Coordinates of C-alpha atoms in Angstrom, one line a residue:
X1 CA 64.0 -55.3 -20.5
X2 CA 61.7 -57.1 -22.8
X3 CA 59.5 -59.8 -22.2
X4 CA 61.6 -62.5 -23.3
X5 CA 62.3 -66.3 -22.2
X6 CA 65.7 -64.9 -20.2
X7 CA 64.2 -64.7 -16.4
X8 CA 63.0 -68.1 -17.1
X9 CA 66.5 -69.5 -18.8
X10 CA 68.4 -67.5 -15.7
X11 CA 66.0 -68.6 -12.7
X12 CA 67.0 -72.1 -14.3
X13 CA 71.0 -71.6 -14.7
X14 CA 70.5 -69.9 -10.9
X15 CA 68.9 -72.8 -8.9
X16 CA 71.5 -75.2 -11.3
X17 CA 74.0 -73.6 -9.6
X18 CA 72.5 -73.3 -5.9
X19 CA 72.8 -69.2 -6.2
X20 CA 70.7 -69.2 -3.1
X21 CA 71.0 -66.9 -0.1
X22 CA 72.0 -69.8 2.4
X23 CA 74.0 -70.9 -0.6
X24 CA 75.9 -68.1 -0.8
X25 CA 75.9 -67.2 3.2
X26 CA 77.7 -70.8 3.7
X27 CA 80.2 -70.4 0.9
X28 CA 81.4 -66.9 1.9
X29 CA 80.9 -68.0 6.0
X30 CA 80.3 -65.6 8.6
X31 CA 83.3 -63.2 8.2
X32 CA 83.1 -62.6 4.1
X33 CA 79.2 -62.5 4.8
X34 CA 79.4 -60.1 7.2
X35 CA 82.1 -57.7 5.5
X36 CA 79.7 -57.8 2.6
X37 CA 77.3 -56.1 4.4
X38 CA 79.7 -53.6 5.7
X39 CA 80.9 -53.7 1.3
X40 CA 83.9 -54.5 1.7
X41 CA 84.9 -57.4 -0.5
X42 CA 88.2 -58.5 -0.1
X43 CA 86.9 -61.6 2.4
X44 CA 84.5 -62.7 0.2
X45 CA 87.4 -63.0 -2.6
X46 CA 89.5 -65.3 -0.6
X47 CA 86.4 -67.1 -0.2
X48 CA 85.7 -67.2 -3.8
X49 CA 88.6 -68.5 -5.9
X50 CA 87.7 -72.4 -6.9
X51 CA 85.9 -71.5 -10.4
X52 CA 82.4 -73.3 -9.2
X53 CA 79.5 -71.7 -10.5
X54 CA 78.5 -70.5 -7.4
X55 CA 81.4 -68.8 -6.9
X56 CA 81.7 -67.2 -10.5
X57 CA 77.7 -66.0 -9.6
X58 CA 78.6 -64.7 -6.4
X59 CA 82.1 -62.9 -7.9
X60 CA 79.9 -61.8 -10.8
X61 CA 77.4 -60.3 -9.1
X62 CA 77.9 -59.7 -5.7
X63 CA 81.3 -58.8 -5.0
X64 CA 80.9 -57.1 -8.6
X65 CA 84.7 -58.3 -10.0
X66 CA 85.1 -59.2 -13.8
X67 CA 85.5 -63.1 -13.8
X68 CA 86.7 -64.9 -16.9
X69 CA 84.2 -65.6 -19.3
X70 CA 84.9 -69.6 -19.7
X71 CA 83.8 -69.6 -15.9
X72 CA 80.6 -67.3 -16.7
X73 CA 79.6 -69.3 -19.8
X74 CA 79.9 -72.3 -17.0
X75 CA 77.7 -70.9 -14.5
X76 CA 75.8 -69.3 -17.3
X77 CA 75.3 -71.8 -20.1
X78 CA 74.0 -70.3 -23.7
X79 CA 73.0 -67.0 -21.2
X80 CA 76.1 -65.0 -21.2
X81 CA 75.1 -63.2 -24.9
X82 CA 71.6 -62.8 -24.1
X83 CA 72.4 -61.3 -20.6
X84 CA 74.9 -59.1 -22.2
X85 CA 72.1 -57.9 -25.0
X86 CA 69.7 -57.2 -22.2
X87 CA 72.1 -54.5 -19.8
X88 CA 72.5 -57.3 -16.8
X89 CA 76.4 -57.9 -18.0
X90 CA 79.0 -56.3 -20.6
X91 CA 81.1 -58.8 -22.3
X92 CA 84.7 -58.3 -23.3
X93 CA 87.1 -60.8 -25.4
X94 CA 88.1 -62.4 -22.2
X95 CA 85.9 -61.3 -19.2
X96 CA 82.4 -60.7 -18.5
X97 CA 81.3 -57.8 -15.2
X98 CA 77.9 -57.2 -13.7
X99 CA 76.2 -54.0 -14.9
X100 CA 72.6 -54.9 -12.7
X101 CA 73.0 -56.5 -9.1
X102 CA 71.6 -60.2 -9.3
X103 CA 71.3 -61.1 -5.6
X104 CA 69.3 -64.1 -4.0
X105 CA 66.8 -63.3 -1.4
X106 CA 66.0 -65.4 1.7
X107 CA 62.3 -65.7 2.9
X108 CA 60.3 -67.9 5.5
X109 CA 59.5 -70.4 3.1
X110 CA 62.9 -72.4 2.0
X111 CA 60.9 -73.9 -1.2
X112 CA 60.4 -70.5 -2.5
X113 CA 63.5 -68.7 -3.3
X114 CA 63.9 -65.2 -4.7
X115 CA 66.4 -63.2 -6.8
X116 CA 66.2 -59.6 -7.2
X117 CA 67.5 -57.7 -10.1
X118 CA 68.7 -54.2 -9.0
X119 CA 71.1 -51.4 -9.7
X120 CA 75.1 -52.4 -8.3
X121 CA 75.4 -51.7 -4.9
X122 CA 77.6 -48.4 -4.9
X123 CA 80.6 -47.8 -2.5
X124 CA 81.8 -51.1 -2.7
X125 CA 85.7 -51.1 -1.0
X126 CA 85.3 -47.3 -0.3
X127 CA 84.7 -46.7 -3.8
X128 CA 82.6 -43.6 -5.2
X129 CA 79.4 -43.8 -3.6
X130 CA 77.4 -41.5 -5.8
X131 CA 74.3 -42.7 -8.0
X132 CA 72.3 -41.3 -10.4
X133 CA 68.4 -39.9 -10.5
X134 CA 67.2 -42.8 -11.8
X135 CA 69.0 -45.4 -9.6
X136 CA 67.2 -48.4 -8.7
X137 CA 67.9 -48.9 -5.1
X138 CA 67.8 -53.4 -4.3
X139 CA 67.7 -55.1 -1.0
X140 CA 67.7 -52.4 1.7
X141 CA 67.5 -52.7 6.0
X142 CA 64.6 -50.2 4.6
X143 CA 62.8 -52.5 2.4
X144 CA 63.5 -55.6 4.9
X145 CA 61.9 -53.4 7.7
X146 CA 58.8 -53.0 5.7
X147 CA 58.7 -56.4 4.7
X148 CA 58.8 -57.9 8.3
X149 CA 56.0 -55.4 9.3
X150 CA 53.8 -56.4 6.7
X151 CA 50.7 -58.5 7.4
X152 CA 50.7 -62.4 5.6
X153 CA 47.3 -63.0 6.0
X154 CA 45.5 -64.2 2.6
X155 CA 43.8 -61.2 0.8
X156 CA 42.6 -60.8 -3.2
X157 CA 44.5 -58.0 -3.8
X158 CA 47.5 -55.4 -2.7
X159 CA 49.2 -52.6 -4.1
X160 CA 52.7 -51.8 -3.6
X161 CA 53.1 -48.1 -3.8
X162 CA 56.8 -47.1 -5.4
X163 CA 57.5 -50.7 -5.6
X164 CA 61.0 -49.8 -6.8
X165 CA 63.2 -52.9 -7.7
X166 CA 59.8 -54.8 -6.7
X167 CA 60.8 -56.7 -3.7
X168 CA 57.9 -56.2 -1.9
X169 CA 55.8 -56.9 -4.5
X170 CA 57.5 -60.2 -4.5
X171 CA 56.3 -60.8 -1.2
X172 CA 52.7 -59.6 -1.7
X173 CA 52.6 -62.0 -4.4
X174 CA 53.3 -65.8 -2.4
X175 CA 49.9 -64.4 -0.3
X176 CA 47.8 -62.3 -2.6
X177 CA 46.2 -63.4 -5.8
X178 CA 46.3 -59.9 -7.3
X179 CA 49.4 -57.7 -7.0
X180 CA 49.3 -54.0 -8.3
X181 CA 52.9 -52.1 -8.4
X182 CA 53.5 -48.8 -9.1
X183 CA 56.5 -46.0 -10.0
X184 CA 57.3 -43.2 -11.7
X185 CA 61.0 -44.2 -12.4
X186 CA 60.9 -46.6 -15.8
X187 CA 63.8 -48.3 -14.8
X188 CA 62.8 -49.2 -11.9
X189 CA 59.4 -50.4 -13.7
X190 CA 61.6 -52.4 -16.3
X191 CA 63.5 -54.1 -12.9
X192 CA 60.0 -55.3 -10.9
X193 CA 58.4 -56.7 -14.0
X194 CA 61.9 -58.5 -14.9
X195 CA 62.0 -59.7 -10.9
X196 CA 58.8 -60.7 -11.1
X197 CA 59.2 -62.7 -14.1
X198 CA 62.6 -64.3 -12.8
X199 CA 60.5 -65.7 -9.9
X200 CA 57.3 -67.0 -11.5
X201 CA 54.7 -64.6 -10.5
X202 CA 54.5 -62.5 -13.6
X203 CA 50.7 -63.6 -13.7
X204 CA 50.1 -61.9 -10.6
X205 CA 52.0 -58.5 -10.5
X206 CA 50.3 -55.6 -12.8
X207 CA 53.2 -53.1 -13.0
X208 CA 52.2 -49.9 -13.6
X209 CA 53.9 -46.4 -14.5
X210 CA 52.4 -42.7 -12.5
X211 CA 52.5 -41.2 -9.0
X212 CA 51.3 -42.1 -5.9
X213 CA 47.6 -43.3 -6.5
X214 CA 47.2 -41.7 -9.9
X215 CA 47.3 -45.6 -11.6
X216 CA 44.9 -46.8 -9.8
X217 CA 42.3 -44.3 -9.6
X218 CA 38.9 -45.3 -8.3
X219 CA 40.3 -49.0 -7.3
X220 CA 40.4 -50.5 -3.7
X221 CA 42.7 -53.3 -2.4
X222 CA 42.8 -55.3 0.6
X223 CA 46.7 -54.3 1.8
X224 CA 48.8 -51.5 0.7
X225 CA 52.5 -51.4 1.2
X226 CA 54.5 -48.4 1.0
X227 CA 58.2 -47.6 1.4
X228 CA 57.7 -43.6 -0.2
X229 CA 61.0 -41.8 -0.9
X230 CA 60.2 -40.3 2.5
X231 CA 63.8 -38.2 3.0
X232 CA 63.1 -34.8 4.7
X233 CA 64.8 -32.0 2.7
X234 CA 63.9 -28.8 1.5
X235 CA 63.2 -30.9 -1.6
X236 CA 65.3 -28.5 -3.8
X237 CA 68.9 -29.3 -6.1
X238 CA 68.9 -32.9 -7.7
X239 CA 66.5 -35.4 -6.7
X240 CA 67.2 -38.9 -6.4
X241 CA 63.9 -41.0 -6.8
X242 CA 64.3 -44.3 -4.8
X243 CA 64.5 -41.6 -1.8
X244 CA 63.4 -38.4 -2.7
X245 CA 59.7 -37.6 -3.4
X246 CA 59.9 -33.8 -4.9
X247 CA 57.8 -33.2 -2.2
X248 CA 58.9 -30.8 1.2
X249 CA 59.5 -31.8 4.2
X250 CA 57.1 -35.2 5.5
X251 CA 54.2 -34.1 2.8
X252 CA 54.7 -37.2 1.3
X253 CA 54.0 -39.3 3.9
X254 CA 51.0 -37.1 4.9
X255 CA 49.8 -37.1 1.3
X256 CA 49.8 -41.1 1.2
X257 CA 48.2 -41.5 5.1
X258 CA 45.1 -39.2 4.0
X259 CA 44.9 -40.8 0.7
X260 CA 44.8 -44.3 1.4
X261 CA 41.6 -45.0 3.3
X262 CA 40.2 -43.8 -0.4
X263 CA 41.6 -47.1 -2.0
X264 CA 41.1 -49.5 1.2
X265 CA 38.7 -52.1 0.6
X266 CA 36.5 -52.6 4.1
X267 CA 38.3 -54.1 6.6
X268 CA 41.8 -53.1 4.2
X269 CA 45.4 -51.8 6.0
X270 CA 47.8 -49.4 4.9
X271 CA 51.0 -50.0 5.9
X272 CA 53.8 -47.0 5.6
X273 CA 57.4 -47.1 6.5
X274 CA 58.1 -43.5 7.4
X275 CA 59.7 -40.5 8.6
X276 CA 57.8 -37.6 10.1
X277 CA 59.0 -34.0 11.4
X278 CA 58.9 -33.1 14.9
X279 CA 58.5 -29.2 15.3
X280 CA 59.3 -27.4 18.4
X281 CA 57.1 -27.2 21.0
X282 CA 54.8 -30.2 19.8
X283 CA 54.2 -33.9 20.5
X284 CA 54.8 -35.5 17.4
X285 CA 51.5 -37.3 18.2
X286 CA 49.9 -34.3 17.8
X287 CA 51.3 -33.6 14.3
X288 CA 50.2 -37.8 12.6
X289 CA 47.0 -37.8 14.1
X290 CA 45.2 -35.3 12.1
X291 CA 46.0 -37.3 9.0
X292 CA 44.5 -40.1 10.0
X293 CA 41.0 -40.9 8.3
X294 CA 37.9 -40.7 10.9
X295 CA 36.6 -44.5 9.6
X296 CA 40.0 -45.9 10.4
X297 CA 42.3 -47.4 13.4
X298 CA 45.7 -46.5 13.6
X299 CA 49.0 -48.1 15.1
X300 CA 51.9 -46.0 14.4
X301 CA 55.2 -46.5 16.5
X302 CA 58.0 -44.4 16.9
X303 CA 61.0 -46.9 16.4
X304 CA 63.6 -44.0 16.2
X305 CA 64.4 -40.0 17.1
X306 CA 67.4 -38.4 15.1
X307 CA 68.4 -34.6 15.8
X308 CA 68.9 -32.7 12.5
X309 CA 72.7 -32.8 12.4
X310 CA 72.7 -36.9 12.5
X311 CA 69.9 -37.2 10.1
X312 CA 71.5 -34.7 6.9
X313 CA 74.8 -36.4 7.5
X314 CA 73.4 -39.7 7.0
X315 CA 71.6 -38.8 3.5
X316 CA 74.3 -37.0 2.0
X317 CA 76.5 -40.0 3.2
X318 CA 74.0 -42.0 1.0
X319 CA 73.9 -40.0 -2.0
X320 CA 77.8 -40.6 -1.8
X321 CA 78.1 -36.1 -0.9
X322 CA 80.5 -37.0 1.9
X323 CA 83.9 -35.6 1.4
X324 CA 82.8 -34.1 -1.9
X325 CA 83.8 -30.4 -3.0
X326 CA 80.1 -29.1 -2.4
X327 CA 79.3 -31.2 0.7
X328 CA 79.7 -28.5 3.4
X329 CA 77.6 -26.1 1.6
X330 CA 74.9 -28.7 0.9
X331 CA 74.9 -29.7 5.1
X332 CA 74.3 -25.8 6.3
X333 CA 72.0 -25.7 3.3
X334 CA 69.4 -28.5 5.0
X335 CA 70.4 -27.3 8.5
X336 CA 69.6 -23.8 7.5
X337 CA 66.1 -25.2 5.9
X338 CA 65.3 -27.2 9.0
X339 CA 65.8 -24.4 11.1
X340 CA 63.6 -22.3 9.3
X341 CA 61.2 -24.8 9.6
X342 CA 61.4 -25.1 13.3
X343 CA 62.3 -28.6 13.1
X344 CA 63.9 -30.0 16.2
X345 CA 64.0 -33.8 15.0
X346 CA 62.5 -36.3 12.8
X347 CA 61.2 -39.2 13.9
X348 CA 61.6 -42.6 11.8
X349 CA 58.6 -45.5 12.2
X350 CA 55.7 -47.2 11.2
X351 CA 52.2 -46.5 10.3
X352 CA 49.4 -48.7 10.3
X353 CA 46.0 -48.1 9.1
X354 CA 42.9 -50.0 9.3
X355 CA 39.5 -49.3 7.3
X356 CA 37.2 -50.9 10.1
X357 CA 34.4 -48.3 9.8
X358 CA 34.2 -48.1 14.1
X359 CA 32.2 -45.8 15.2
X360 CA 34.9 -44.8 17.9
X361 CA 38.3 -46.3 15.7
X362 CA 41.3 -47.8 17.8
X363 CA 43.9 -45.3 18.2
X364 CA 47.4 -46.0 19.9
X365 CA 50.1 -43.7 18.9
X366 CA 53.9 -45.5 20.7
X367 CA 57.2 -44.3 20.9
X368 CA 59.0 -47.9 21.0
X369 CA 62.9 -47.5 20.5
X370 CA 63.6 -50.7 22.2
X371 CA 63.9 -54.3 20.4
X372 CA 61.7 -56.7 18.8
X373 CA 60.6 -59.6 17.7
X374 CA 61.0 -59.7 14.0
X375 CA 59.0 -60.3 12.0
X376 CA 56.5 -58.1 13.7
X377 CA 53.9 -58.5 11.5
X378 CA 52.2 -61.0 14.1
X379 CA 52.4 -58.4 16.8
X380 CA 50.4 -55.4 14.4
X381 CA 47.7 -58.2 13.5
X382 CA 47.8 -59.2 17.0
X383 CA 46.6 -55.1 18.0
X384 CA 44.1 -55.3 15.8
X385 CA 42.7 -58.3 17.0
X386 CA 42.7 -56.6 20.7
X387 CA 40.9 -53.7 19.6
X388 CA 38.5 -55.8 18.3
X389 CA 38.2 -57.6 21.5
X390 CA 37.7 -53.8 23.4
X391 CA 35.2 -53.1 20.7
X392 CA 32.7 -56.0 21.6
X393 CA 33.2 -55.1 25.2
X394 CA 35.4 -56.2 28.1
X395 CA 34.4 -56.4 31.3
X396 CA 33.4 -58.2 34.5
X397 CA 31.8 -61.3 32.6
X398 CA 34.8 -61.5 30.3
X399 CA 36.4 -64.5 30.2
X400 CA 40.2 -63.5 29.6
X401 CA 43.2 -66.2 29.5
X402 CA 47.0 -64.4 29.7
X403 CA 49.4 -64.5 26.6
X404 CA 51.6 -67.5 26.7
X405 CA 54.2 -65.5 26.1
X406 CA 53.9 -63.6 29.1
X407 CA 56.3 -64.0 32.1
X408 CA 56.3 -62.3 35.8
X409 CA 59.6 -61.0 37.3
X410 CA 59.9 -60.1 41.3
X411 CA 62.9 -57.9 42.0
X412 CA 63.9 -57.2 45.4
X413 CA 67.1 -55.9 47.4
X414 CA 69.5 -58.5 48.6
X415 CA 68.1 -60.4 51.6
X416 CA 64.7 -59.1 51.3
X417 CA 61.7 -61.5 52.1
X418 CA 59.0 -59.8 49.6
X419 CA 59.8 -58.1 46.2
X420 CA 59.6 -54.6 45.5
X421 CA 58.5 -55.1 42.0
X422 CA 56.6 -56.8 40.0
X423 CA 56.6 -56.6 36.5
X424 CA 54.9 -58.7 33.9
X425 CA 56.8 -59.1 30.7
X426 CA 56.2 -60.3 27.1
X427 CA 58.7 -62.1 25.5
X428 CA 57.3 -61.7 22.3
X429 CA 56.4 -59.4 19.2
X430 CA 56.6 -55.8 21.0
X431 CA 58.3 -57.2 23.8
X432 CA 56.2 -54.6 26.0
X433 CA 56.7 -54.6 29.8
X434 CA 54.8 -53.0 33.1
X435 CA 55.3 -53.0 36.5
X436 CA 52.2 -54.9 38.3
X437 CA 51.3 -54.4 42.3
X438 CA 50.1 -57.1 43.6
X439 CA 46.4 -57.5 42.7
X440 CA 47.4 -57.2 38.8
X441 CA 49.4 -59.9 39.6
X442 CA 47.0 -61.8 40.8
X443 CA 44.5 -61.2 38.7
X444 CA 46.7 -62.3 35.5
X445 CA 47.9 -65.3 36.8
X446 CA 44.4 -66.2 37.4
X447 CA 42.9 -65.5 34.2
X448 CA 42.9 -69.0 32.1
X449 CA 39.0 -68.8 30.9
X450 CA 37.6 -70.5 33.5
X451 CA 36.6 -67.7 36.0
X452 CA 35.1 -64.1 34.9
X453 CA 36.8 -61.0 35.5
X454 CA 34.4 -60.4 38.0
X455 CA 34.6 -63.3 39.9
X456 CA 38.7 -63.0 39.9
X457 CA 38.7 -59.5 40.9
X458 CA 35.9 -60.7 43.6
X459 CA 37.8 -62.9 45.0
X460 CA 41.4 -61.4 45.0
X461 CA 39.2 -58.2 47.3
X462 CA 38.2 -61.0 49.8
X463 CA 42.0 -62.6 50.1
X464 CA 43.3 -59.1 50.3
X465 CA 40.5 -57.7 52.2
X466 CA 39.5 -54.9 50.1
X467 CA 36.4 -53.6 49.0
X468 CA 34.7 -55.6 46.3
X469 CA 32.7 -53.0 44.5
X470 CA 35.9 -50.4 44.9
X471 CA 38.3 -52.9 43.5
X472 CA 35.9 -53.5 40.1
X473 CA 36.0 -49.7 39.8
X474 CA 39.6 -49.4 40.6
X475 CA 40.8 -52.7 38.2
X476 CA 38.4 -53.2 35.5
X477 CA 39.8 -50.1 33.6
X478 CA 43.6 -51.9 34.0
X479 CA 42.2 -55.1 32.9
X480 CA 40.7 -52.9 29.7
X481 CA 44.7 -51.4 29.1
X482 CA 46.3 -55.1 29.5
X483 CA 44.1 -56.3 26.3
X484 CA 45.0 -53.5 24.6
X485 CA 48.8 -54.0 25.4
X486 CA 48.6 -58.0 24.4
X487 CA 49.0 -59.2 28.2
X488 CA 45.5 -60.8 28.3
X489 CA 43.1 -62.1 25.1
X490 CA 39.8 -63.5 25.3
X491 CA 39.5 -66.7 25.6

């Protein structure tokens, strides 16, 4: 795609014709909308059938059905030609079709809407689901993962590594002044500089062709965001880019968590979206933490476990294999593989790095299959901000107030006078939860800055009639844990 006035000229046409996401979510309501996302289009159709040029956009592009091509010329004035010269559409005497997914894109700010320019969503209506090397993947739950885990604070610059169609790049750009984005597919290089110009921030995204870190060598940037083609295979047969990195098994992510720290500006984060083997025999702690740089913290959840059966019949379902001639062959193939390897399961998650330069680096390693708040980006900045609480020191003269967030359940049997549990609860980012005895209890409810640690725990020993110097040793290592969990923050 060159660099023409078209993303300019169709941006315009676009907002003319309200092609935004709660646009197009109202016009198709919640039944089309949500059939969409399951690709099936017949809803949407029905929806779809008054001519406007937001319907003609959303038929065009997003239900991907020929429309006539007075109706595109209407919802595309003086664009249809051009769009036609560039690949987005193919023209014929009467009818215009999509050949590149146009698709609006919500975001937290409603005065800054985005499109993204992708490859047609395959499998539409049960049709053929296959795609080619060089496909350019668009708006995925992948790519919306990463983007609700990445951090929003202001930085100079970030690097999104495989950028792909360039969404997150898109994001990185409404916070960062300088956005670096790299691939080695050229389409998909073609696709983020095009997105990029069809939503104003050409200025500030440097697209760049190679592998991994090759194109920027010897460069450091304040946030990296990565969603790797991290798909664990034996990395033989045909390769599909936007998923596959040539690379066996989890070496890619391993390659990308020791490499990063090299291009992380002081005080930088990595951020990876990521799968990871689990071998028999071993934590799959045990298997991330050697790859984590000595000058950096690390968050890294588990969000998700899949045994090896589930997890090749989900990629070969989205390389559109399923029910194909070779299909069997290919599933005992990567069963056979993983077996060989001694994999028992792959676990799916996040990793989060952070260049601090501690002498003794944060280091919390969670499984956490249960829900969140999303965005969680908060929640990671919100760790990082508690470990640098535990780093400065917490203890009896800390002042400490609870998490607003925080709320305290008592659960008893029927009839009982005094609860058999206690458990404090965050209603927020992790949404973590633990049980509390009494004390803890107390001791949380208490802290609002006014009184130390010390002087809380001092006095909850007198009310309960404990030993003062016994409770310290006993509760000042919990109060330590509930600042690293997000329960309790300096004041």
């Amino acid at each position: 795609m060159p660099d023409t006035d078209l993303p300019s000229r169709l941006r315009s046409a676009l907002l003319a014709a309200d092609f935004t996401y709660d646009a197009v979510a109202e016009l198709l309501g919640p039944r089309a909308h949500a059939a969409l996302g399951r690709n099936e289009t017949t809803p949407g159709l029905r929806r779809t059938a008054g001519g406007s040029p937001l319907e003609t956009l959303v038929r065009l592009f997003l239900l991907q059905t020929p429309v006539p091509l007075a109706a595109a010329e209407s919802a595309l004035p003086g664009l249809v030609d051009r769009l036609a010269v560039e690949g987005l559409v193919e023209q014929s005497v009467s009818e215009v079709a999509a050949r590149l997914d146009v698709r609006p894109y919500a975001t937290d700010d409603p005065a800054r809407p985005l499109w993204v320019v992708s490859d047609l969503t395959p499998g539409l209506d049960g049709g053929p689901a296959r795609v080619g090397a060089q496909h350019v993947l668009g708006i995925s739950p992948a790519s919306t993962s990463l983007a609700q885990l990445t951090l929003r604070d202001r930085v100079g610059s970030a690097l999104d590594l495989g950028t792909g169609c360039g969404v997150q790049a898109l994001h990185l750009a409404g916070h960062t002044d300088r956005v670096v984005a790299t691939d080695v597919n050229p389409r998909a290089l073609r696709m983020t500089a095009f997105n990029a110009a069809l939503n104003g921030v050409a200025d500030r995204v440097d697209v760049r062709d190679g592998s991994f870190f090759e194109p920027v060598h010897g460069e450091q940037f304040d946030l990296i965001v990565t969603n790797p083609p991290f798909v664990i295979s034996p990395a033989t047969g045909e390769r599909l880019v936007y998923r596959d990195s040539g690379l066996p098994g989890d070496r890619v992510v391993e390659d990308i968590v020791r490499a990063a720290p090299g291009h992380l500006a002081p005080g930088g984060w990595c951020q990876v979206l990521a799968n990871w083997v689990i071998t028999q025999g071993r934590p799959w702690e045990e298997r991330l933490l050697p790859w984590v740089a000595a000058d950096c913290d690390a968050f890294v959840v588990q969000r998700e476990v899949l045994d090896p059966a589930a997890y090749v019949e989900l990629w070969l379902k989205d390389s559109g294999h399923h029910g194909g001639p070779d299909y069997a062959a290919r599933y005992d193939t990567w069963l056979s593989w993983f077996d060989e390897q001694g994999i028992e399961a792959i676990g799916f998650g996040w990793i989060n790095l952070r260049r601090s330069g501690a002498a003794e680096p944060a280091r919390e390693l969670l499984e956490w299959p249960y829900d969140v708040e999303q965005p969680i980006a908060p929640a990671i900045g919100a760790w990082a901000d508690a470990a640098d609480a535990l780093a400065d020191g917490v203890g009896p003269e800390s002042r400490l107030v609870v998490r607003a967030d925080v709320q305290q359940e008592s659960l008893s049997a029927p009839g009982a006078e005094d609860p058999t549990t206690l458990v404090l609860r965050q209603q927020r980012g992790l949404r973590r939860a633990r049980t509390a005895d009494t004390l803890t209890a107390g001791l949380v409810g208490a802290c609002d800055g006014e009184l130390s640690v010390g002087q809380i725990l001092d006095a909850l020993a007198q009310l309960l009639e404990r030993d003062a110097a016994e409770t310290r040793t006993t509760y000042l290592p919990l109060v330590r844990e509930l600042v690293a969990e997000g329960f309790l923050e300096p004041a």
